[in-house]
Tab-separated table of C-alpha atoms and ligand atoms in Angstrom:
chain	number	residue	atom	x	y	z
A	1	UNK	CA	-34.885	0.859	1.780
A	2	UNK	CA	-31.399	0.086	-0.293
A	3	UNK	CA	-29.884	3.177	-1.473
A	4	UNK	CA	-29.640	0.629	-4.917
A	5	UNK	CA	-33.626	-0.207	-4.969
A	6	UNK	CA	-34.197	1.789	-8.414
A	7	UNK	CA	-31.402	3.147	-9.571
A	8	UNK	CA	-30.003	2.397	-12.721
A	9	UNK	CA	-26.402	0.463	-12.457
A	10	UNK	CA	-24.386	0.091	-15.534
A	11	UNK	CA	-21.907	-3.105	-14.563
A	12	UNK	CA	-18.814	-3.096	-16.570
A	13	UNK	CA	-17.063	-6.203	-16.477
A	14	UNK	CA	-13.614	-6.278	-18.026
A	15	UNK	CA	-11.212	-9.024	-19.109
A	16	UNK	CA	-9.745	-10.805	-15.870
A	17	UNK	CA	-10.584	-14.589	-14.113
A	18	UNK	CA	-11.898	-12.403	-11.628
A	19	UNK	CA	-15.367	-12.133	-13.910
A	20	UNK	CA	-17.111	-14.945	-12.703
A	21	UNK	CA	-17.340	-13.117	-9.743
A	22	UNK	CA	-19.045	-10.151	-10.948
A	23	UNK	CA	-21.967	-12.736	-11.564
A	24	UNK	CA	-22.195	-12.342	-8.132
A	25	UNK	CA	-22.278	-9.348	-7.656
A	26	UNK	CA	-24.664	-8.210	-10.451
A	27	UNK	CA	-27.040	-10.725	-8.303
A	28	UNK	CA	-26.801	-8.857	-5.342
A	29	UNK	CA	-27.146	-5.777	-7.261
A	30	UNK	CA	-30.494	-7.281	-8.360
A	31	UNK	CA	-31.545	-8.688	-5.307
A	32	UNK	CA	-31.278	-5.168	-3.871
A	33	UNK	CA	-33.642	-3.514	-6.166
A	34	UNK	CA	-31.327	-2.253	-8.509
A	35	UNK	CA	-32.182	-2.088	-12.389
A	36	UNK	CA	-28.975	-3.499	-13.607
A	37	UNK	CA	-27.134	-3.122	-17.524
A	38	UNK	CA	-24.475	-5.114	-17.773
A	39	UNK	CA	-21.415	-4.018	-20.152
A	40	UNK	CA	-19.045	-7.205	-21.000
A	41	UNK	CA	-16.141	-6.465	-22.683
A	42	UNK	CA	-14.542	-8.870	-25.878
A	43	UNK	CA	-11.985	-10.863	-23.468
A	44	UNK	CA	-14.443	-10.683	-20.657
A	45	UNK	CA	-16.481	-12.873	-22.948
A	46	UNK	CA	-13.578	-15.576	-23.119
A	47	UNK	CA	-13.789	-15.508	-19.136
A	48	UNK	CA	-17.727	-15.469	-18.539
A	49	UNK	CA	-20.716	-15.883	-21.210
A	50	UNK	CA	-22.781	-13.115	-21.974
A	51	UNK	CA	-26.208	-15.253	-21.247
A	52	UNK	CA	-25.413	-15.495	-17.544
A	53	UNK	CA	-25.379	-11.494	-17.383
A	54	UNK	CA	-28.477	-11.593	-19.560
A	55	UNK	CA	-30.494	-14.216	-17.892
A	56	UNK	CA	-29.633	-12.455	-13.741
A	57	UNK	CA	-29.711	-9.026	-15.102
A	58	UNK	CA	-32.701	-6.259	-16.074
A	59	UNK	CA	-31.601	-5.756	-19.721
A	60	UNK	CA	-29.821	-8.083	-22.045
A	61	UNK	CA	-25.957	-8.121	-21.638
A	62	UNK	CA	-24.276	-5.554	-24.367
A	63	UNK	CA	-21.341	-6.676	-25.626
A	64	UNK	CA	-20.620	-4.469	-28.217
A	65	UNK	CA	-20.645	-0.311	-29.893
A	66	UNK	CA	-21.715	-1.602	-33.111
A	67	UNK	CA	-24.125	-4.625	-32.818
A	68	UNK	CA	-26.302	-3.240	-30.147
A	69	UNK	CA	-30.240	-2.960	-30.245
A	70	UNK	CA	-29.629	0.338	-29.221
A	71	UNK	CA	-29.008	2.863	-31.922
A	72	UNK	CA	-26.219	4.633	-29.534
A	73	UNK	CA	-25.448	2.102	-26.753
A	74	UNK	CA	-23.205	4.280	-24.990
A	75	UNK	CA	-25.168	7.565	-24.732
A	76	UNK	CA	-28.398	5.614	-23.391
A	77	UNK	CA	-26.485	3.471	-20.713
A	78	UNK	CA	-24.222	6.340	-20.103
A	79	UNK	CA	-27.140	8.903	-19.705
A	80	UNK	CA	-29.566	6.487	-17.981
A	81	UNK	CA	-26.688	5.232	-15.289
A	82	UNK	CA	-27.262	6.444	-11.638
A	83	UNK	CA	-23.880	4.642	-11.473
A	84	UNK	CA	-21.473	3.115	-13.151
A	85	UNK	CA	-19.328	-0.267	-11.158
A	86	UNK	CA	-16.317	-1.712	-13.637
A	87	UNK	CA	-15.533	-5.113	-11.814
A	88	UNK	CA	-13.172	-6.385	-12.023
A	89	UNK	CA	-11.311	-3.603	-13.462
A	90	UNK	CA	-7.845	-5.050	-15.366
A	91	UNK	CA	-4.914	-2.872	-15.452
A	92	UNK	CA	-5.965	-2.256	-19.273
A	93	UNK	CA	-9.903	-1.115	-18.441
A	94	UNK	CA	-7.820	1.178	-16.022
A	95	UNK	CA	-5.342	2.496	-18.040
A	96	UNK	CA	-8.192	3.361	-20.606
A	97	UNK	CA	-10.335	5.023	-18.344
A	98	UNK	CA	-7.284	6.543	-17.309
A	99	UNK	CA	-6.781	8.044	-20.819
A	100	UNK	CA	-10.215	8.941	-21.972
A	101	UNK	CA	-9.868	6.276	-24.909
A	102	UNK	CA	-13.338	5.159	-26.198
A	103	UNK	CA	-12.855	2.252	-28.324
A	104	UNK	CA	-15.309	-0.628	-26.952
A	105	UNK	CA	-18.885	-0.238	-25.436
A	106	UNK	CA	-17.117	-0.196	-21.983
A	107	UNK	CA	-14.773	3.098	-22.300
A	108	UNK	CA	-16.860	5.063	-24.144
A	109	UNK	CA	-19.743	4.766	-21.841
A	110	UNK	CA	-17.287	5.489	-18.987
A	111	UNK	CA	-16.735	8.529	-21.112
A	112	UNK	CA	-20.156	9.207	-21.948
A	113	UNK	CA	-21.869	9.508	-18.618
A	114	UNK	CA	-21.757	12.436	-15.708
A	115	UNK	CA	-22.887	9.582	-13.171
A	116	UNK	CA	-20.630	8.079	-10.399
A	117	UNK	CA	-17.909	5.699	-10.944
A	118	UNK	CA	-16.476	2.667	-8.660
A	119	UNK	CA	-13.669	0.499	-9.713
A	120	UNK	CA	-13.011	-2.835	-8.477
A	121	UNK	CA	-9.075	-4.223	-10.099
A	122	UNK	CA	-8.182	-7.328	-9.891
A	123	UNK	CA	-5.026	-9.104	-10.848
A	124	UNK	CA	-2.089	-10.483	-10.318
A	125	UNK	CA	0.489	-9.096	-8.098
A	126	UNK	CA	2.667	-8.293	-10.546
A	127	UNK	CA	0.709	-5.969	-12.709
A	128	UNK	CA	-0.933	-4.794	-9.447
A	129	UNK	CA	2.764	-3.316	-8.038
A	130	UNK	CA	3.869	-1.928	-11.245
A	131	UNK	CA	3.931	2.052	-10.709
A	132	UNK	CA	1.802	2.531	-14.187
A	133	UNK	CA	-1.406	0.927	-12.212
A	134	UNK	CA	-0.927	2.963	-9.178
A	135	UNK	CA	-0.756	5.850	-10.817
A	136	UNK	CA	-3.892	5.094	-12.909
A	137	UNK	CA	-5.422	4.503	-10.025
A	138	UNK	CA	-4.728	7.662	-8.244
A	139	UNK	CA	-5.247	10.207	-11.003
A	140	UNK	CA	-8.427	8.479	-11.090
A	141	UNK	CA	-9.041	8.220	-7.067
A	142	UNK	CA	-8.593	12.307	-7.221
A	143	UNK	CA	-11.054	12.715	-10.020
A	144	UNK	CA	-13.091	11.158	-7.406
A	145	UNK	CA	-13.580	7.443	-8.931
A	146	UNK	CA	-14.165	5.135	-6.337
A	147	UNK	CA	-11.438	2.292	-6.039
A	148	UNK	CA	-12.780	-0.808	-3.816
A	149	UNK	CA	-8.815	-2.117	-3.209
A	150	UNK	CA	-8.100	-5.775	-4.021
A	151	UNK	CA	-7.448	-8.118	-1.126
A	152	UNK	CA	-4.769	-10.249	-1.121
A	153	UNK	CA	-4.864	-13.633	-1.384
A	154	UNK	CA	-5.148	-16.705	-3.667
A	155	UNK	CA	-4.650	-15.768	-7.444
A	156	UNK	CA	-5.059	-17.452	-10.549
A	157	UNK	CA	-2.156	-20.487	-11.276
A	158	UNK	CA	-1.775	-20.984	-7.734
A	159	UNK	CA	-0.013	-17.547	-6.722
A	160	UNK	CA	-0.468	-15.799	-3.647
A	161	UNK	CA	-0.498	-11.827	-3.484
A	162	UNK	CA	-2.277	-8.748	-3.267
A	163	UNK	CA	-4.270	-8.375	-6.445
A	164	UNK	CA	-7.566	-10.673	-5.797
A	165	UNK	CA	-10.971	-8.811	-6.375
A	166	UNK	CA	-12.512	-7.736	-3.837
A	167	UNK	CA	-14.929	-9.401	-1.728
A	168	UNK	CA	-18.607	-9.137	-4.137
A	169	UNK	CA	-20.401	-8.085	-0.863
A	170	UNK	CA	-18.011	-5.588	-0.530
A	171	UNK	CA	-18.173	-4.338	-3.812
A	172	UNK	CA	-21.427	-3.705	-3.679
A	173	UNK	CA	-21.164	-1.862	-0.573
A	174	UNK	CA	-19.194	0.117	-1.943
A	175	UNK	CA	-21.527	1.072	-4.755
A	176	UNK	CA	-24.488	1.212	-1.851
A	177	UNK	CA	-22.215	3.966	0.002
A	178	UNK	CA	-21.197	5.845	-2.935
A	179	UNK	CA	-24.888	6.223	-4.720
A	180	UNK	CA	-26.170	6.844	-0.850
A	181	UNK	CA	-23.914	9.943	-1.118
A	182	UNK	CA	-21.234	8.362	1.824
A	183	UNK	CA	-17.980	8.401	1.954
A	184	UNK	CA	-16.970	4.370	1.092
A	185	UNK	CA	-15.178	2.975	4.163
A	186	UNK	CA	-12.827	0.150	3.080
A	187	UNK	CA	-13.713	-3.072	4.705
A	188	UNK	CA	-10.081	-2.830	6.526
A	189	UNK	CA	-11.761	-0.319	8.398
A	190	UNK	CA	-9.561	2.835	7.490
A	191	UNK	CA	-8.835	5.751	5.549
A	192	UNK	CA	-12.488	5.502	3.632
A	193	UNK	CA	-12.572	8.256	0.574
A	194	UNK	CA	-15.289	11.015	-0.039
A	195	UNK	CA	-17.484	11.220	-2.208
A	196	UNK	CA	-15.562	12.896	-5.041
A	197	UNK	CA	-12.115	14.994	-5.261
A	198	UNK	CA	-10.140	12.773	-2.524
A	199	UNK	CA	-7.721	9.541	-3.173
A	200	UNK	CA	-10.092	6.539	-2.187
A	201	UNK	CA	-9.549	4.004	0.346
A	202	UNK	CA	-6.687	1.313	0.009
A	203	UNK	CA	-4.948	3.672	-2.584
A	204	UNK	CA	-4.239	7.207	-0.997
A	205	UNK	CA	-0.185	5.616	-1.160
A	206	UNK	CA	-0.357	4.685	-4.667
A	207	UNK	CA	2.112	5.308	-6.871
A	208	UNK	CA	4.740	5.742	-3.942
A	209	UNK	CA	7.629	3.471	-3.869
A	210	UNK	CA	8.401	3.087	0.086
A	211	UNK	CA	11.254	0.969	1.237
A	212	UNK	CA	10.943	0.252	4.955
A	213	UNK	CA	14.113	-0.818	7.414
A	214	UNK	CA	13.106	-3.503	9.775
A	215	UNK	CA	15.240	-5.438	13.053
A	216	UNK	CA	18.049	-5.438	14.573
A	217	UNK	CA	21.285	-5.592	12.879
A	218	UNK	CA	23.356	-8.567	13.206
A	219	UNK	CA	27.204	-8.050	13.448
A	220	UNK	CA	29.450	-11.446	13.903
A	221	UNK	CA	32.582	-12.320	15.716
A	222	UNK	CA	33.138	-15.383	14.333
A	223	UNK	CA	30.741	-17.843	12.766
A	224	UNK	CA	28.657	-18.479	16.015
A	225	UNK	CA	28.502	-15.056	18.249
A	226	UNK	CA	26.904	-11.549	17.291
A	227	UNK	CA	26.610	-8.270	18.313
A	228	UNK	CA	22.876	-7.096	17.987
A	229	UNK	CA	20.114	-5.278	19.983
A	230	UNK	CA	16.736	-5.523	21.562
A	231	UNK	CA	14.930	-4.247	18.424
A	232	UNK	CA	12.248	-6.889	17.374
A	233	UNK	CA	11.554	-6.019	13.813
A	234	UNK	CA	7.913	-5.487	14.863
A	235	UNK	CA	7.359	-1.505	14.036
A	236	UNK	CA	9.190	-1.557	10.805
A	237	UNK	CA	7.236	-5.057	9.443
A	238	UNK	CA	3.258	-2.484	10.352
A	239	UNK	CA	4.780	0.367	8.561
A	240	UNK	CA	5.296	-2.441	5.595
A	241	UNK	CA	1.732	-4.134	5.831
A	242	UNK	CA	-0.114	-0.207	5.998
A	243	UNK	CA	1.951	0.872	3.757
A	244	UNK	CA	1.394	-2.059	0.853
A	245	UNK	CA	-2.304	-2.209	2.182
A	246	UNK	CA	-2.679	1.408	1.260
A	247	UNK	CA	-1.417	0.474	-2.390
A	248	UNK	CA	1.872	1.795	-2.311
A	249	UNK	CA	4.581	-0.038	-3.540
A	250	UNK	CA	6.662	-1.885	-0.746
A	251	UNK	CA	10.317	-2.766	-0.337
A	252	UNK	CA	11.236	-4.241	2.917
A	253	UNK	CA	14.674	-4.393	4.195
A	254	UNK	CA	14.619	-7.031	7.479
A	255	UNK	CA	16.844	-8.738	9.943
A	256	UNK	CA	13.560	-10.062	11.042
A	257	UNK	CA	11.922	-13.334	10.853
A	258	UNK	CA	8.439	-12.193	11.255
A	259	UNK	CA	5.739	-12.526	8.894
A	260	UNK	CA	5.749	-9.917	5.652
A	261	UNK	CA	3.296	-8.679	3.977
A	262	UNK	CA	2.722	-10.732	0.899
A	263	UNK	CA	2.646	-7.509	-1.974
A	264	UNK	CA	5.702	-6.451	-0.348
A	265	UNK	CA	9.771	-7.275	-2.502
A	266	UNK	CA	11.432	-8.425	0.861
A	267	UNK	CA	15.177	-8.260	0.993
A	268	UNK	CA	16.621	-10.299	3.907
A	269	UNK	CA	19.976	-8.785	5.616
A	270	UNK	CA	22.304	-8.986	8.744
A	271	UNK	CA	24.344	-6.593	9.100
A	272	UNK	CA	24.686	-3.065	9.137
A	273	UNK	CA	27.039	-3.563	6.030
A	274	UNK	CA	24.347	-5.436	4.321
A	275	UNK	CA	21.287	-2.944	5.010
A	276	UNK	CA	23.900	0.090	3.817
A	277	UNK	CA	24.652	-1.098	0.816
A	278	UNK	CA	20.990	-2.595	0.443
A	279	UNK	CA	19.055	0.608	1.196
A	280	UNK	CA	21.581	3.104	-0.916
A	281	UNK	CA	21.204	0.739	-4.073
A	282	UNK	CA	17.743	1.280	-4.021
A	283	UNK	CA	17.334	5.177	-2.840
A	284	UNK	CA	17.379	6.801	-6.088
A	285	UNK	CA	14.213	5.310	-6.879
A	286	UNK	CA	12.590	5.121	-3.669
A	287	UNK	CA	9.634	8.014	-2.542
A	288	UNK	CA	9.211	7.420	0.901
A	289	UNK	CA	12.400	5.480	3.524
A	290	UNK	CA	11.104	4.437	7.151
A	291	UNK	CA	14.380	3.593	8.688
A	292	UNK	CA	12.571	1.528	11.150
A	293	UNK	CA	15.410	-0.729	12.022
A	294	UNK	CA	17.970	-0.556	14.491
A	295	UNK	CA	21.189	-0.329	12.987
A	296	UNK	CA	24.270	-1.371	15.206
A	297	UNK	CA	26.667	1.907	15.122
A	298	UNK	CA	29.688	-0.610	15.370
A	299	UNK	CA	30.538	-3.615	14.575
A	300	UNK	CA	33.682	-5.903	14.567
A	301	UNK	CA	36.848	-4.588	13.082
A	302	UNK	CA	37.008	-8.532	12.099
A	303	UNK	CA	35.197	-11.090	12.268
A	304	UNK	CA	37.075	-14.889	12.634
A	305	UNK	CA	36.258	-18.103	10.282
A	306	UNK	CA	36.616	-19.922	13.160
A	307	UNK	CA	34.868	-20.042	16.671
A	308	UNK	CA	37.395	-18.385	19.102
A	309	UNK	CA	37.867	-21.019	21.831
A	310	UNK	CA	38.193	-19.807	25.405
A	311	UNK	CA	42.093	-20.635	25.321
A	312	UNK	CA	42.463	-18.250	22.844
A	313	UNK	CA	42.011	-15.621	25.926
A	314	UNK	CA	39.678	-12.878	24.781
A	315	UNK	CA	40.403	-9.544	26.623
A	316	UNK	CA	38.604	-7.398	24.221
A	317	UNK	CA	36.640	-6.874	20.805
A	318	UNK	CA	38.077	-4.241	18.062
A	319	UNK	CA	35.069	-2.557	17.093
A	320	UNK	CA	34.796	0.201	13.986
A	321	UNK	CA	31.923	2.393	13.042
A	322	UNK	CA	29.557	1.623	10.421
A	323	UNK	CA	28.351	3.958	7.953
A	324	UNK	CA	25.266	5.813	9.242
A	325	UNK	CA	22.733	5.187	6.504
A	326	UNK	CA	19.902	7.652	7.247
A	327	UNK	CA	22.606	10.457	7.709
A	328	UNK	CA	23.894	9.332	4.311
A	329	UNK	CA	20.223	9.566	2.713
A	330	UNK	CA	19.444	12.371	4.565
A	331	UNK	CA	22.848	14.202	2.807
A	332	UNK	CA	21.929	12.922	-0.674
A	333	UNK	CA	18.073	13.710	-0.651
A	334	UNK	CA	16.315	14.812	-3.796
A	335	UNK	CA	12.901	17.300	-4.084
A	336	UNK	CA	9.981	15.148	-3.345
A	337	UNK	CA	11.939	12.327	-1.382
A	338	UNK	CA	10.592	11.558	2.234
A	339	UNK	CA	13.172	10.370	4.911
A	340	UNK	CA	11.513	9.066	8.441
A	341	UNK	CA	13.771	8.563	11.126
A	342	UNK	CA	13.199	6.428	14.283
A	343	UNK	CA	14.962	7.545	17.692
A	344	UNK	CA	14.566	4.825	20.279
A	345	UNK	CA	15.850	6.440	23.587
A	346	UNK	CA	16.130	6.286	27.693
A	347	UNK	CA	16.802	9.538	28.542
A	348	UNK	CA	15.718	13.293	27.129
A	349	UNK	CA	13.379	11.897	24.340
A	350	UNK	CA	12.193	14.834	22.736
A	351	UNK	CA	15.921	16.903	22.725
A	352	UNK	CA	17.486	13.882	20.901
A	353	UNK	CA	14.718	12.991	18.348
A	354	UNK	CA	14.905	16.822	17.553
A	355	UNK	CA	19.242	16.354	17.420
A	356	UNK	CA	18.716	13.488	15.353
A	357	UNK	CA	15.688	14.959	12.905
A	358	UNK	CA	18.489	17.751	11.828
A	359	UNK	CA	21.654	16.592	12.089
A	360	UNK	CA	20.016	12.990	9.556
A	361	UNK	CA	18.209	16.115	7.705
A	362	UNK	CA	14.980	13.463	8.001
A	363	UNK	CA	11.372	15.219	7.474
A	364	UNK	CA	9.738	13.053	10.028
A	365	UNK	CA	11.497	11.303	13.320
A	366	UNK	CA	9.075	8.930	15.613
A	367	UNK	CA	10.498	8.848	19.009
A	368	UNK	CA	10.352	6.228	21.560
A	369	UNK	CA	10.884	6.007	25.269
A	370	UNK	CA	12.260	2.874	25.967
A	371	UNK	CA	10.921	3.057	30.071
A	372	UNK	CA	7.887	3.738	29.178
A	373	UNK	CA	5.355	0.918	29.325
A	374	UNK	CA	3.752	-0.950	25.871
A	375	UNK	CA	6.717	1.756	24.134
A	376	UNK	CA	9.546	0.604	22.591
A	377	UNK	CA	10.945	-2.892	20.685
A	378	UNK	CA	9.009	-6.136	21.977
A	379	UNK	CA	4.960	-6.274	22.241
A	380	UNK	CA	2.697	-4.867	19.451
A	381	UNK	CA	1.844	-1.396	21.066
A	382	UNK	CA	4.167	1.517	20.723
A	383	UNK	CA	3.374	5.245	22.417
A	384	UNK	CA	5.636	7.797	19.889
A	385	UNK	CA	6.435	11.552	19.637
A	386	UNK	CA	6.358	12.690	16.098
A	387	UNK	CA	9.205	15.376	15.168
A	388	UNK	CA	8.788	16.697	11.839
A	389	UNK	CA	11.443	19.346	10.533
A	390	UNK	CA	8.311	21.699	9.541
A	391	UNK	CA	5.304	21.576	11.781
A	392	UNK	CA	5.388	21.331	15.516
A	393	UNK	CA	5.782	17.795	17.665
A	394	UNK	CA	3.205	16.072	18.408
A	395	UNK	CA	2.404	13.135	21.165
A	396	UNK	CA	0.723	10.017	19.902
A	397	UNK	CA	-1.400	8.141	21.762
A	398	UNK	CA	-0.447	4.449	23.375
A	399	UNK	CA	-1.368	1.688	20.165
A	400	UNK	CA	-1.067	-0.732	18.332
A	401	UNK	CA	2.383	-0.498	16.269
A	402	UNK	CA	-0.229	-1.164	12.732
A	403	UNK	CA	-1.924	2.482	14.062
A	404	UNK	CA	1.562	4.453	14.673
A	405	UNK	CA	2.362	3.643	11.396
A	406	UNK	CA	-1.486	4.627	9.695
A	407	UNK	CA	-0.600	7.787	11.603
A	408	UNK	CA	2.806	8.434	10.492
A	409	UNK	CA	1.841	7.818	6.585
A	410	UNK	CA	-1.051	10.293	7.095
A	411	UNK	CA	1.797	12.400	7.817
A	412	UNK	CA	3.697	11.082	4.901
A	413	UNK	CA	0.547	11.911	2.683
A	414	UNK	CA	-0.157	15.668	4.021
A	415	UNK	CA	3.910	16.175	3.640
A	416	UNK	CA	3.915	15.189	-0.049
A	417	UNK	CA	0.564	17.231	-0.486
A	418	UNK	CA	1.873	20.162	1.080
A	419	UNK	CA	5.076	19.658	-1.201
A	420	UNK	CA	3.155	19.874	-4.737
B	501	CTP	N1	20.706	4.805	11.922
B	501	CTP	C1	20.928	4.227	10.571
B	501	CTP	N2	22.479	3.832	10.608
B	501	CTP	C2	23.008	3.565	11.673
B	501	CTP	C3	22.812	4.032	12.956
B	501	CTP	C4	21.025	4.346	12.814
B	501	CTP	O1	20.571	4.636	9.655
B	501	CTP	N3	24.150	3.364	11.346
B	501	CTP	C5	19.044	5.271	11.377
B	501	CTP	C6	18.331	4.134	12.520
B	501	CTP	O2	17.266	3.423	11.686
B	501	CTP	C7	17.366	5.359	12.833
B	501	CTP	C8	18.095	6.341	13.624
B	501	CTP	O3	19.151	6.435	12.315
B	501	CTP	O4	16.509	5.863	12.050
B	501	CTP	C9	18.379	6.946	14.780
B	501	CTP	O5	19.139	5.569	14.968
B	501	CTP	P1	20.418	6.338	16.945
B	501	CTP	O6	20.554	4.352	16.843
B	501	CTP	O7	18.957	5.920	17.491
B	501	CTP	O8	20.729	6.686	16.711
B	501	CTP	P2	22.367	7.251	16.958
B	501	CTP	O9	22.515	7.931	15.433
B	501	CTP	O10	22.802	5.850	16.567
B	501	CTP	O11	22.169	7.907	17.888
B	501	CTP	P3	23.189	7.244	19.040
B	501	CTP	O12	23.484	5.988	18.905
B	501	CTP	O13	23.986	8.540	19.822
B	501	CTP	O14	21.397	7.227	20.118
């Protein structure tokens, strides 16, 4: 039998374009046997009609603290509820709930309940990425609220990005899981939350500003030629994907033409000097740096304005060292900032990586052996040795670059927990 059968579910609808999808959520909850009591905020009613919910739900839709047939509607609804599901949850509804405001029927009911609460946010990408929104969700998740993260896709007005309400079936599954006392498993396959007291799926990096560098830099010799390396950018882009999917506000500084996560801010660079400038400018406002780029250690001292001709003769190129970006960040790190370095080696992997961890003052160092099959620049897999400034080295299995990123970001979550 469905865990929803016979259960009293308050369905809170706040005012966003995704309110229309909540009609489908309502229908699915009723079909699963739940008693559904809808509450529509004033702005929700600008998008959908209370009559629609009244017709589909188990009782008339509630719209006001004051004009309701119930004498004290928020306490009746809050106390009767086995579950409150806010879908869609706007940035305002999330902020009000986090703050404990009770200025309308929905927020008052959220305060007047001991029932578990599921929140399904939906908003434009810029709003979703705001530190305030992410921080509010993190706090709610820490209080045991289950967050059903939005998806990436087409938004109102034709924009594309993160913030689209999760599929109604996914939202109802979350309600189902919570009522069954199961940790909700996000549809992206990972990071389910505990029923209470832990960070929710898809949002365990919410509020974190993560800067990722990716790809090999290109150091021009003349307008035609450059010096570069074999880095594809795949591992860095996988970090950006996974961090964004887990709620971080991601800036990706990349030399690669690979696809970028829609929610990330992308800065395209070419040279080590460009990358240095782009990273250091953002460093003070960054919590975690993932320095996955293969930065050239040397660049031509001069770039010729015109193509160098064979007839000009060419016996050497004078090279000058580039700035070590990671070492520079490591020497100016503030409390709480986390630095992740990389080491792609062909010999003495562990020893070389350990030296880099220390000399660059990184918190984590992700090392791989380029001579191993399936590890390194090309391809979608990697096998890395993870070194930490505070713990034991850990050899991770051969796995997809996304799974490597997820495992390393799990360590970031642990590190941050240990810092507080
Ligand atoms: N790195 C950097 N700036 C550079 C060179 C490297 O920030 N100019 C970073 C890389 O992004 C990586 C880490 O430092 O995270 C290690 O890079 P690697 O090239 O392996 O180390 P190097 O210090 O260049 O050492 P070596 O060339 O001796 O292996």
